[in-house]
mmCIF file of C-alpha atoms and ligand atoms in Angstrom:
data_model
loop_
_atom_site.group_PDB
_atom_site.id
_atom_site.type_symbol
_atom_site.label_atom_id
_atom_site.label_comp_id
_atom_site.label_asym_id
_atom_site.label_seq_id
_atom_site.Cartn_x
_atom_site.Cartn_y
_atom_site.Cartn_z
ATOM 1 C CA MET A 66 -3.782 85.597 -8.625
ATOM 2 C CA LYS A 67 -2.868 82.269 -9.801
ATOM 3 C CA LYS A 68 -6.154 79.555 -10.233
ATOM 4 C CA ARG A 69 -5.623 77.342 -7.482
ATOM 5 C CA LEU A 70 -8.066 74.227 -6.257
ATOM 6 C CA LEU A 71 -8.173 73.759 -2.527
ATOM 7 C CA SER A 72 -9.154 69.521 -2.553
ATOM 8 C CA ILE A 73 -10.680 69.301 1.187
ATOM 9 C CA VAL A 74 -11.140 65.229 1.884
ATOM 10 C CA ILE A 75 -14.090 64.606 5.199
ATOM 11 C CA PRO A 76 -14.348 60.950 5.662
ATOM 12 C CA MET A 77 -17.879 59.953 7.392
ATOM 13 C CA TYR A 78 -19.777 58.009 9.434
ATOM 14 C CA ASN A 79 -22.432 58.342 10.953
ATOM 15 C CA GLU A 80 -21.710 61.822 11.846
ATOM 16 C CA GLU A 81 -25.608 63.092 10.430
ATOM 17 C CA GLU A 82 -25.255 65.889 13.259
ATOM 18 C CA ASN A 83 -22.155 67.044 12.542
ATOM 19 C CA ILE A 84 -22.751 67.858 8.674
ATOM 20 C CA GLU A 85 -24.506 71.089 8.772
ATOM 21 C CA LYS A 86 -22.038 72.236 11.238
ATOM 22 C CA LEU A 87 -19.101 71.284 9.410
ATOM 23 C CA TYR A 88 -20.080 72.636 5.564
ATOM 24 C CA THR A 89 -21.298 75.812 7.237
ATOM 25 C CA GLN A 90 -17.051 76.348 9.316
ATOM 26 C CA VAL A 91 -16.033 75.493 6.226
ATOM 27 C CA THR A 92 -17.414 77.296 3.718
ATOM 28 C CA THR A 93 -16.794 80.009 5.970
ATOM 29 C CA VAL A 94 -13.063 79.513 6.222
ATOM 30 C CA ALA A 95 -12.515 77.799 2.780
ATOM 31 C CA THR A 96 -14.045 81.448 0.745
ATOM 32 C CA LYS A 97 -11.054 83.002 3.011
ATOM 33 C CA LEU A 98 -8.658 81.460 1.697
ATOM 34 C CA GLN A 99 -5.753 83.536 -0.006
ATOM 35 C CA HIS A 100 -3.823 81.313 -2.419
ATOM 36 C CA PHE A 101 -6.548 79.017 -3.512
ATOM 37 C CA SER A 102 -9.266 80.885 -5.862
ATOM 38 C CA ASP A 103 -11.305 77.784 -5.904
ATOM 39 C CA TYR A 104 -12.018 74.549 -3.244
ATOM 40 C CA GLU A 105 -13.959 71.321 -3.721
ATOM 41 C CA ILE A 106 -15.277 69.803 0.163
ATOM 42 C CA ILE A 107 -15.207 65.691 -0.795
ATOM 43 C CA ALA A 108 -17.314 63.955 1.585
ATOM 44 C CA ILE A 109 -16.717 60.341 1.707
ATOM 45 C CA ASN A 110 -19.903 58.574 2.883
ATOM 46 C CA ASP A 111 -18.591 55.528 4.459
ATOM 47 C CA GLY A 112 -21.130 53.556 4.633
ATOM 48 C CA SER A 113 -23.095 55.023 7.381
ATOM 49 C CA THR A 114 -26.057 53.397 8.703
ATOM 50 C CA ASP A 115 -27.732 56.880 9.654
ATOM 51 C CA ASP A 116 -28.795 60.094 7.830
ATOM 52 C CA THR A 117 -25.453 61.074 6.975
ATOM 53 C CA LEU A 118 -25.687 60.452 2.824
ATOM 54 C CA SER A 119 -29.532 61.974 2.691
ATOM 55 C CA ASN A 120 -27.847 65.191 4.608
ATOM 56 C CA LEU A 121 -25.057 65.658 3.074
ATOM 57 C CA LYS A 122 -27.409 65.144 -0.211
ATOM 58 C CA LYS A 123 -29.608 68.448 1.001
ATOM 59 C CA LEU A 124 -25.855 70.285 0.383
ATOM 60 C CA SER A 125 -25.015 69.078 -3.185
ATOM 61 C CA HIS A 126 -27.063 72.278 -4.458
ATOM 62 C CA ASP A 127 -23.746 73.373 -3.983
ATOM 63 C CA SER A 128 -21.620 72.504 -6.744
ATOM 64 C CA HIS A 129 -18.551 72.576 -4.672
ATOM 65 C CA MET A 130 -19.821 70.068 -2.864
ATOM 66 C CA LYS A 131 -18.890 66.239 -3.891
ATOM 67 C CA ILE A 132 -19.602 63.156 -2.098
ATOM 68 C CA ILE A 133 -18.523 60.220 -2.540
ATOM 69 C CA SER A 134 -20.957 56.677 -0.969
ATOM 70 C CA PHE A 135 -19.707 53.757 -0.360
ATOM 71 C CA THR A 136 -22.145 50.181 -0.845
ATOM 72 C CA ARG A 137 -20.963 49.550 2.659
ATOM 73 C CA ASN A 138 -18.515 50.598 5.746
ATOM 74 C CA PHE A 139 -15.222 49.915 4.395
ATOM 75 C CA GLY A 140 -13.892 52.237 7.173
ATOM 76 C CA HIS A 141 -11.916 55.267 7.583
ATOM 77 C CA GLU A 142 -8.745 54.513 6.289
ATOM 78 C CA ALA A 143 -10.795 53.354 2.792
ATOM 79 C CA ALA A 144 -12.709 56.044 2.726
ATOM 80 C CA THR A 145 -10.302 58.928 3.545
ATOM 81 C CA ALA A 146 -7.853 57.191 1.175
ATOM 82 C CA ALA A 147 -11.252 57.388 -2.063
ATOM 83 C CA GLY A 148 -11.318 61.077 -1.145
ATOM 84 C CA LEU A 149 -7.262 60.487 -1.850
ATOM 85 C CA HIS A 150 -7.995 59.164 -4.834
ATOM 86 C CA HIS A 151 -10.670 62.055 -6.730
ATOM 87 C CA ALA A 152 -9.446 64.631 -5.609
ATOM 88 C CA ARG A 153 -8.971 66.900 -8.341
ATOM 89 C CA GLY A 154 -7.026 70.168 -6.256
ATOM 90 C CA ASP A 155 -3.259 71.235 -6.545
ATOM 91 C CA ALA A 156 -3.601 71.131 -2.615
ATOM 92 C CA ILE A 157 -5.141 68.244 -0.825
ATOM 93 C CA THR A 158 -6.316 68.982 2.834
ATOM 94 C CA ILE A 159 -7.821 66.014 5.122
ATOM 95 C CA PHE A 160 -10.702 66.932 7.602
ATOM 96 C CA ASP A 161 -12.493 64.299 10.275
ATOM 97 C CA ALA A 162 -16.445 65.087 10.262
ATOM 98 C CA ASP A 163 -16.896 66.010 13.724
ATOM 99 C CA LEU A 164 -14.768 69.506 14.267
ATOM 100 C CA GLN A 165 -12.249 68.132 16.748
ATOM 101 C CA ASP A 166 -9.852 69.568 14.180
ATOM 102 C CA PRO A 167 -10.685 73.157 13.700
ATOM 103 C CA PRO A 168 -11.958 74.380 10.126
ATOM 104 C CA GLU A 169 -10.221 77.729 10.864
ATOM 105 C CA LEU A 170 -6.005 75.301 10.263
ATOM 106 C CA LEU A 171 -7.010 75.782 6.566
ATOM 107 C CA LEU A 172 -5.755 79.031 6.688
ATOM 108 C CA GLN A 173 -2.400 78.580 8.876
ATOM 109 C CA PHE A 174 -1.965 75.059 6.041
ATOM 110 C CA GLU A 175 -2.038 77.599 2.989
ATOM 111 C CA LYS A 176 0.458 80.133 4.844
ATOM 112 C CA GLU A 177 2.947 76.886 4.971
ATOM 113 C CA PHE A 178 2.016 75.605 2.029
ATOM 114 C CA HIS A 179 3.173 78.584 0.005
ATOM 115 C CA ASN A 180 5.736 78.939 2.079
ATOM 116 C CA GLY A 181 6.576 75.399 -0.199
ATOM 117 C CA TYR A 182 6.325 72.547 2.311
ATOM 118 C CA ASP A 183 5.285 69.554 0.451
ATOM 119 C CA ILE A 184 2.868 68.621 4.098
ATOM 120 C CA ILE A 185 1.469 70.388 6.782
ATOM 121 C CA TYR A 186 0.275 68.830 9.576
ATOM 122 C CA ALA A 187 -2.102 69.828 12.440
ATOM 123 C CA GLN A 188 0.142 68.925 16.080
ATOM 124 C CA ARG A 189 -1.682 68.593 18.809
ATOM 125 C CA THR A 190 -0.815 70.532 22.093
ATOM 126 C CA LYS A 191 -3.806 69.421 24.024
ATOM 127 C CA ARG A 192 -6.464 67.489 23.827
ATOM 128 C CA LEU A 193 -9.811 68.387 24.912
ATOM 129 C CA ASN A 194 -11.946 66.085 26.359
ATOM 130 C CA GLU A 195 -10.078 62.361 25.589
ATOM 131 C CA THR A 196 -9.938 59.513 27.339
ATOM 132 C CA VAL A 197 -6.808 58.506 29.341
ATOM 133 C CA PHE A 198 -6.533 55.416 27.795
ATOM 134 C CA LYS A 199 -6.748 57.007 23.701
ATOM 135 C CA LYS A 200 -4.187 59.834 25.828
ATOM 136 C CA LEU A 201 -2.247 56.897 27.198
ATOM 137 C CA THR A 202 -2.255 54.608 23.643
ATOM 138 C CA SER A 203 -1.279 57.457 21.358
ATOM 139 C CA LYS A 204 1.631 58.402 23.410
ATOM 140 C CA ILE A 205 3.229 54.682 23.381
ATOM 141 C CA PHE A 206 2.122 53.880 20.165
ATOM 142 C CA TYR A 207 4.178 56.563 17.968
ATOM 143 C CA PRO A 208 7.357 56.831 19.427
ATOM 144 C CA ILE A 209 7.068 52.817 19.111
ATOM 145 C CA PHE A 210 5.834 52.559 15.240
ATOM 146 C CA ARG A 211 8.822 55.321 14.853
ATOM 147 C CA TRP A 212 11.328 53.315 16.277
ATOM 148 C CA LEU A 213 10.213 49.680 14.511
ATOM 149 C CA THR A 214 9.471 51.588 11.345
ATOM 150 C CA LYS A 215 12.594 54.300 11.117
ATOM 151 C CA LEU A 216 9.761 56.671 9.618
ATOM 152 C CA ASP A 217 9.957 59.967 10.009
ATOM 153 C CA MET A 218 6.843 60.331 11.223
ATOM 154 C CA PRO A 219 5.717 63.195 13.706
ATOM 155 C CA LYS A 220 4.411 62.694 17.491
ATOM 156 C CA ASP A 221 0.976 64.238 18.761
ATOM 157 C CA ILE A 222 -0.942 64.156 14.759
ATOM 158 C CA GLY A 223 -3.608 62.730 13.213
ATOM 159 C CA ASP A 224 -4.652 62.651 9.745
ATOM 160 C CA CYS A 225 -5.706 66.598 10.020
ATOM 161 C CA CYS A 226 -3.116 67.505 7.036
ATOM 162 C CA LEU A 227 -2.841 69.498 4.283
ATOM 163 C CA LEU A 228 -0.481 67.972 0.538
ATOM 164 C CA SER A 229 0.642 69.291 -2.204
ATOM 165 C CA HIS A 230 0.373 67.866 -5.741
ATOM 166 C CA ARG A 231 4.030 65.921 -5.276
ATOM 167 C CA ALA A 232 2.588 64.606 -1.590
ATOM 168 C CA LEU A 233 -0.200 63.153 -3.007
ATOM 169 C CA GLU A 234 1.026 61.922 -6.002
ATOM 170 C CA ALA A 235 3.579 59.703 -3.834
ATOM 171 C CA PHE A 236 1.036 58.692 -2.334
ATOM 172 C CA LYS A 237 -0.681 57.426 -4.357
ATOM 173 C CA LYS A 238 2.378 55.777 -5.798
ATOM 174 C CA LEU A 239 1.741 53.276 -2.236
ATOM 175 C CA PRO A 240 -0.304 50.085 -3.803
ATOM 176 C CA GLU A 241 -1.588 48.716 -0.752
ATOM 177 C CA ARG A 242 -4.448 46.929 0.090
ATOM 178 C CA SER A 243 -3.624 47.274 3.859
ATOM 179 C CA MET A 244 -3.842 51.123 4.595
ATOM 180 C CA PHE A 245 -2.218 53.471 6.967
ATOM 181 C CA VAL A 246 -2.980 56.756 5.847
ATOM 182 C CA ARG A 247 -0.567 58.208 8.124
ATOM 183 C CA GLY A 248 2.141 56.098 7.726
ATOM 184 C CA MET A 249 1.631 56.503 3.818
ATOM 185 C CA ILE A 250 1.979 59.676 3.910
ATOM 186 C CA TYR A 251 5.270 60.581 5.055
ATOM 187 C CA TRP A 252 6.568 57.543 3.989
ATOM 188 C CA SER A 253 7.478 59.501 1.194
ATOM 189 C CA GLY A 254 9.849 62.286 2.885
ATOM 190 C CA LEU A 255 8.836 65.446 1.579
ATOM 191 C CA PRO A 256 9.474 68.410 3.344
ATOM 192 C CA LYS A 257 6.885 69.049 6.159
ATOM 193 C CA LYS A 258 5.964 71.197 8.299
ATOM 194 C CA ALA A 259 3.565 71.983 11.796
ATOM 195 C CA VAL A 260 0.975 73.504 12.523
ATOM 196 C CA PRO A 261 0.230 73.385 16.467
ATOM 197 C CA PHE A 262 -3.729 73.901 17.572
ATOM 198 C CA VAL A 263 -5.657 72.160 20.901
ATOM 199 C CA ARG A 264 -7.396 69.212 19.852
ATOM 200 C CA GLN A 265 -11.120 70.131 19.995
ATOM 201 C CA LYS A 266 -13.446 67.473 21.079
ATOM 202 C CA ARG A 267 -16.349 66.049 19.041
ATOM 203 C CA ALA A 268 -18.862 68.410 18.024
ATOM 204 C CA ALA A 269 -21.795 65.791 18.250
ATOM 205 C CA GLY A 270 -22.132 62.046 17.904
ATOM 206 C CA LYS A 271 -20.043 59.423 19.533
ATOM 207 C CA THR A 272 -15.399 58.113 17.942
ATOM 208 C CA LYS A 273 -16.104 54.989 16.025
ATOM 209 C CA TYR A 274 -12.985 53.841 17.558
ATOM 210 C CA ASN A 275 -13.408 51.923 20.775
ATOM 211 C CA TYR A 276 -10.916 50.264 22.333
ATOM 212 C CA SER A 277 -10.233 46.994 20.728
ATOM 213 C CA ARG A 278 -10.818 48.890 17.283
ATOM 214 C CA LEU A 279 -7.856 51.281 18.673
ATOM 215 C CA LEU A 280 -5.691 48.533 19.551
ATOM 216 C CA ALA A 281 -5.964 46.296 15.985
ATOM 217 C CA PHE A 282 -5.550 49.800 14.590
ATOM 218 C CA ALA A 283 -2.146 49.826 16.443
ATOM 219 C CA LEU A 284 -0.993 46.427 15.519
ATOM 220 C CA ASP A 285 -2.411 46.065 11.886
ATOM 221 C CA ASN A 286 0.044 49.279 11.007
ATOM 222 C CA ILE A 287 2.752 48.685 12.637
ATOM 223 C CA ILE A 288 2.728 45.185 10.351
ATOM 224 C CA SER A 289 2.066 47.483 7.356
ATOM 225 C CA PHE A 290 4.783 48.588 7.752
ATOM 226 C CA SER A 291 7.731 46.815 10.146
ATOM 227 C CA THR A 292 9.597 43.818 9.385
ATOM 228 C CA ILE A 293 12.215 44.503 13.212
ATOM 229 C CA PRO A 294 9.280 41.899 15.293
ATOM 230 C CA ILE A 295 10.371 38.606 12.785
ATOM 231 C CA TYR A 296 13.630 39.808 13.500
ATOM 232 C CA PHE A 297 12.585 40.300 17.474
ATOM 233 C CA ILE A 298 11.862 36.314 16.840
ATOM 234 C CA ILE A 299 15.306 35.784 15.700
ATOM 235 C CA PHE A 300 17.085 37.708 18.814
ATOM 236 C CA ILE A 301 14.364 36.142 21.179
ATOM 237 C CA SER A 302 15.807 32.723 19.924
ATOM 238 C CA LEU A 303 19.107 33.224 20.034
ATOM 239 C CA PHE A 304 18.886 34.466 23.441
ATOM 240 C CA THR A 305 17.011 31.759 25.202
ATOM 241 C CA ILE A 306 19.074 28.932 22.772
ATOM 242 C CA LEU A 307 22.592 30.532 24.596
ATOM 243 C CA ALA A 308 20.583 29.919 27.929
ATOM 244 C CA CYS A 309 20.007 26.385 26.985
ATOM 245 C CA VAL A 310 23.828 26.107 26.445
ATOM 246 C CA VAL A 311 24.656 28.002 29.667
ATOM 247 C CA GLY A 312 21.936 25.642 31.199
ATOM 248 C CA VAL A 313 23.538 22.324 29.832
ATOM 249 C CA ILE A 314 26.815 23.301 30.913
ATOM 250 C CA VAL A 315 26.150 24.533 34.384
ATOM 251 C CA ALA A 316 24.316 20.815 34.462
ATOM 252 C CA LEU A 317 27.477 19.122 33.207
ATOM 253 C CA ILE A 318 29.858 20.434 35.532
ATOM 254 C CA MET A 319 27.262 19.897 39.166
ATOM 255 C CA LYS A 320 27.282 16.169 37.619
ATOM 256 C CA LEU A 321 30.717 15.500 37.189
ATOM 257 C CA ASN A 322 31.528 17.308 40.247
ATOM 258 C CA GLY A 323 29.216 15.401 42.036
ATOM 259 C CA TRP A 324 26.987 18.450 43.732
ATOM 260 C CA VAL A 325 22.951 18.404 43.954
ATOM 261 C CA ILE A 326 21.773 18.795 40.351
ATOM 262 C CA MET A 327 18.138 20.758 39.974
ATOM 263 C CA THR A 328 15.271 18.379 41.118
ATOM 264 C CA GLY A 329 11.918 18.491 40.632
ATOM 265 C CA TRP A 330 9.292 19.262 38.088
ATOM 266 C CA THR A 331 8.867 22.840 38.934
ATOM 267 C CA SER A 332 11.807 23.949 37.395
ATOM 268 C CA LEU A 333 10.946 21.731 34.252
ATOM 269 C CA LEU A 334 7.109 22.754 33.903
ATOM 270 C CA ILE A 335 7.757 26.576 34.929
ATOM 271 C CA SER A 336 10.219 26.760 31.544
ATOM 272 C CA GLN A 337 8.353 23.884 29.549
ATOM 273 C CA LEU A 338 5.525 26.911 29.850
ATOM 274 C CA PHE A 339 7.400 29.581 28.990
ATOM 275 C CA LEU A 340 9.022 28.118 26.103
ATOM 276 C CA PHE A 341 5.484 26.828 25.012
ATOM 277 C CA SER A 342 4.056 29.901 25.512
ATOM 278 C CA THR A 343 7.110 32.003 24.047
ATOM 279 C CA THR A 344 6.234 30.007 21.169
ATOM 280 C CA LEU A 345 3.165 31.151 20.098
ATOM 281 C CA PHE A 346 3.384 34.210 20.798
ATOM 282 C CA PHE A 347 5.645 34.131 18.107
ATOM 283 C CA LEU A 348 3.763 32.225 15.808
ATOM 284 C CA GLY A 349 1.173 34.154 16.523
ATOM 285 C CA ILE A 350 3.257 37.082 14.871
ATOM 286 C CA ILE A 351 4.065 35.209 12.125
ATOM 287 C CA GLY A 352 0.452 34.412 11.533
ATOM 288 C CA LEU A 353 -0.364 38.326 11.346
ATOM 289 C CA TYR A 354 2.641 38.509 8.871
ATOM 290 C CA ILE A 355 0.869 35.536 6.417
ATOM 291 C CA GLY A 356 -2.250 37.376 6.653
ATOM 292 C CA LYS A 357 -2.032 40.532 5.709
ATOM 293 C CA ILE A 358 0.299 38.915 2.808
ATOM 294 C CA PHE A 359 -2.917 36.979 1.781
ATOM 295 C CA GLU A 360 -4.961 39.798 2.117
ATOM 296 C CA GLU A 361 -2.289 41.932 -0.173
ATOM 297 C CA VAL A 362 -2.227 39.081 -2.971
ATOM 298 C CA LYS A 363 -5.950 39.038 -3.239
ATOM 299 C CA GLN A 364 -5.482 42.422 -4.645
ATOM 300 C CA ARG A 365 -9.415 42.680 -3.857
ATOM 301 C CA PRO A 366 -10.247 46.590 -4.401
ATOM 302 C CA ARG A 367 -10.456 49.265 -1.453
ATOM 303 C CA TYR A 368 -13.562 50.279 -1.504
ATOM 304 C CA VAL A 369 -16.373 50.059 -3.898
ATOM 305 C CA ILE A 370 -18.900 53.288 -5.032
ATOM 306 C CA ASP A 371 -22.404 53.294 -5.007
ATOM 307 C CA THR A 372 -23.108 56.567 -5.362
ATOM 308 C CA LEU A 373 -21.367 59.958 -6.782
ATOM 309 C CA VAL A 374 -22.646 63.314 -6.885
ATOM 310 C CA ASN A 375 -21.589 66.424 -8.702
ATOM 311 C CA PHE A 376 -17.759 64.824 -10.240
ATOM 312 C CA GLY A 377 -19.831 65.140 -13.059
ATOM 313 C CA LEU A 378 -19.316 61.123 -14.231
ATOM 314 C CA LYS A 379 -21.283 58.551 -15.391
ATOM 315 C CA LYS A 380 -22.468 57.440 -12.106
ATOM 316 C CA ASP A 381 -23.030 60.757 -10.753
ATOM 317 C CA ILE A 382 -27.081 61.258 -9.750
HETATM 318 N N1 UDP B 1243 -14.731 57.525 10.258
HETATM 319 C C1 UDP B 1243 -14.950 56.672 8.627
HETATM 320 N N2 UDP B 1243 -15.217 55.366 8.745
HETATM 321 C C2 UDP B 1243 -15.533 54.616 10.167
HETATM 322 C C3 UDP B 1243 -14.733 55.080 10.977
HETATM 323 C C4 UDP B 1243 -14.971 56.717 11.589
HETATM 324 O O1 UDP B 1243 -14.839 57.453 7.604
HETATM 325 O O2 UDP B 1243 -15.389 53.463 9.672
HETATM 326 C C5 UDP B 1243 -14.875 58.868 10.031
HETATM 327 C C6 UDP B 1243 -15.454 59.317 11.190
HETATM 328 O O3 UDP B 1243 -16.777 59.671 10.725
HETATM 329 C C7 UDP B 1243 -14.548 60.849 11.153
HETATM 330 C C8 UDP B 1243 -13.112 60.258 11.381
HETATM 331 O O4 UDP B 1243 -13.522 59.201 10.561
HETATM 332 O O5 UDP B 1243 -14.964 61.809 10.155
HETATM 333 C C9 UDP B 1243 -12.770 59.795 12.519
HETATM 334 O O6 UDP B 1243 -13.505 59.177 13.262
HETATM 335 P P1 UDP B 1243 -12.988 59.898 15.161
HETATM 336 O O7 UDP B 1243 -13.776 60.886 15.294
HETATM 337 O O8 UDP B 1243 -14.108 58.604 15.655
HETATM 338 O O9 UDP B 1243 -11.732 58.925 14.893
HETATM 339 P P2 UDP B 1243 -11.603 59.759 16.497
HETATM 340 O O10 UDP B 1243 -11.250 61.306 16.164
HETATM 341 O O11 UDP B 1243 -12.007 59.026 17.856
HETATM 342 O O12 UDP B 1243 -9.946 59.284 16.992
HETATM 343 MG MG1 MG B 1244 -12.844 62.173 15.876
#
């Protein structure tokens, strides 16, 4: 068997209760792999305020266990990206820390990787114990996202996937600060394959995505990947201009024939209010794009690392 390394990237924010179970399960599966002779687990502590970091450090006697610890919370996407940037594997896989994506998926992932696919993704056939709101938002978001971005991103997925080395290289070429890891992975258009699974309920702890964070996440990702909302503004404004022209013509015809012209303030107020609110809405959309440009031109680093463990580097402890 060729010597091959698998990198297992796991972002973590306040996951103290899940670490031991996760480590045991991932290690058990990793030692069963057929096409990889070695593995590394890259746990990213995304500025947790609980005992995530100290629990991770307790496992660092195992040299497979590598830790990247941020100075503060930079967000799930930044944590995943940091793991991908530090991975040395011939293939790289991403898992959440809460065991919602069962580590056994790795065995199917490696089979499809061996069959030559570059992106092998876990596709949810069922989601246990997730709120109706979460299921609904994901049902609505993904078709809209695909339509607006023209990106061939599969439905019913999360970040759990396995990437070939060239899929990782394609990901790394994207320089944006504002990251949507999932979108950036499928952007490459490399051959992909689904592995269906039932998404489990969280092993312990709470989801880090509340309603407002989910909505902001959805909006942010659409703005990062598509300019179609701007075309939509132009399209709507053409429509309102046309409606105005028709209105003027109708009013003129009525006036010339001596018919009664629409009277009263109510219709005037309603049309003014409609135009005012749509203008504000469109200004908001343009503002979101300007905000994104502002974020990108600043060129700030996406995260700051406080500690590296088992990487054999200077900042290693
Ligand atoms: N996560 C993170 N940083 C954050 C929020 C979440 O690293 O700011 C991690 C979290 O610990 C988990 C993964 O991202 O491993 C997915 O988060 P979560 O389970 O809360 O999301 P959900 O599965 O509910 O969508
Ligand atoms: Mg989860």
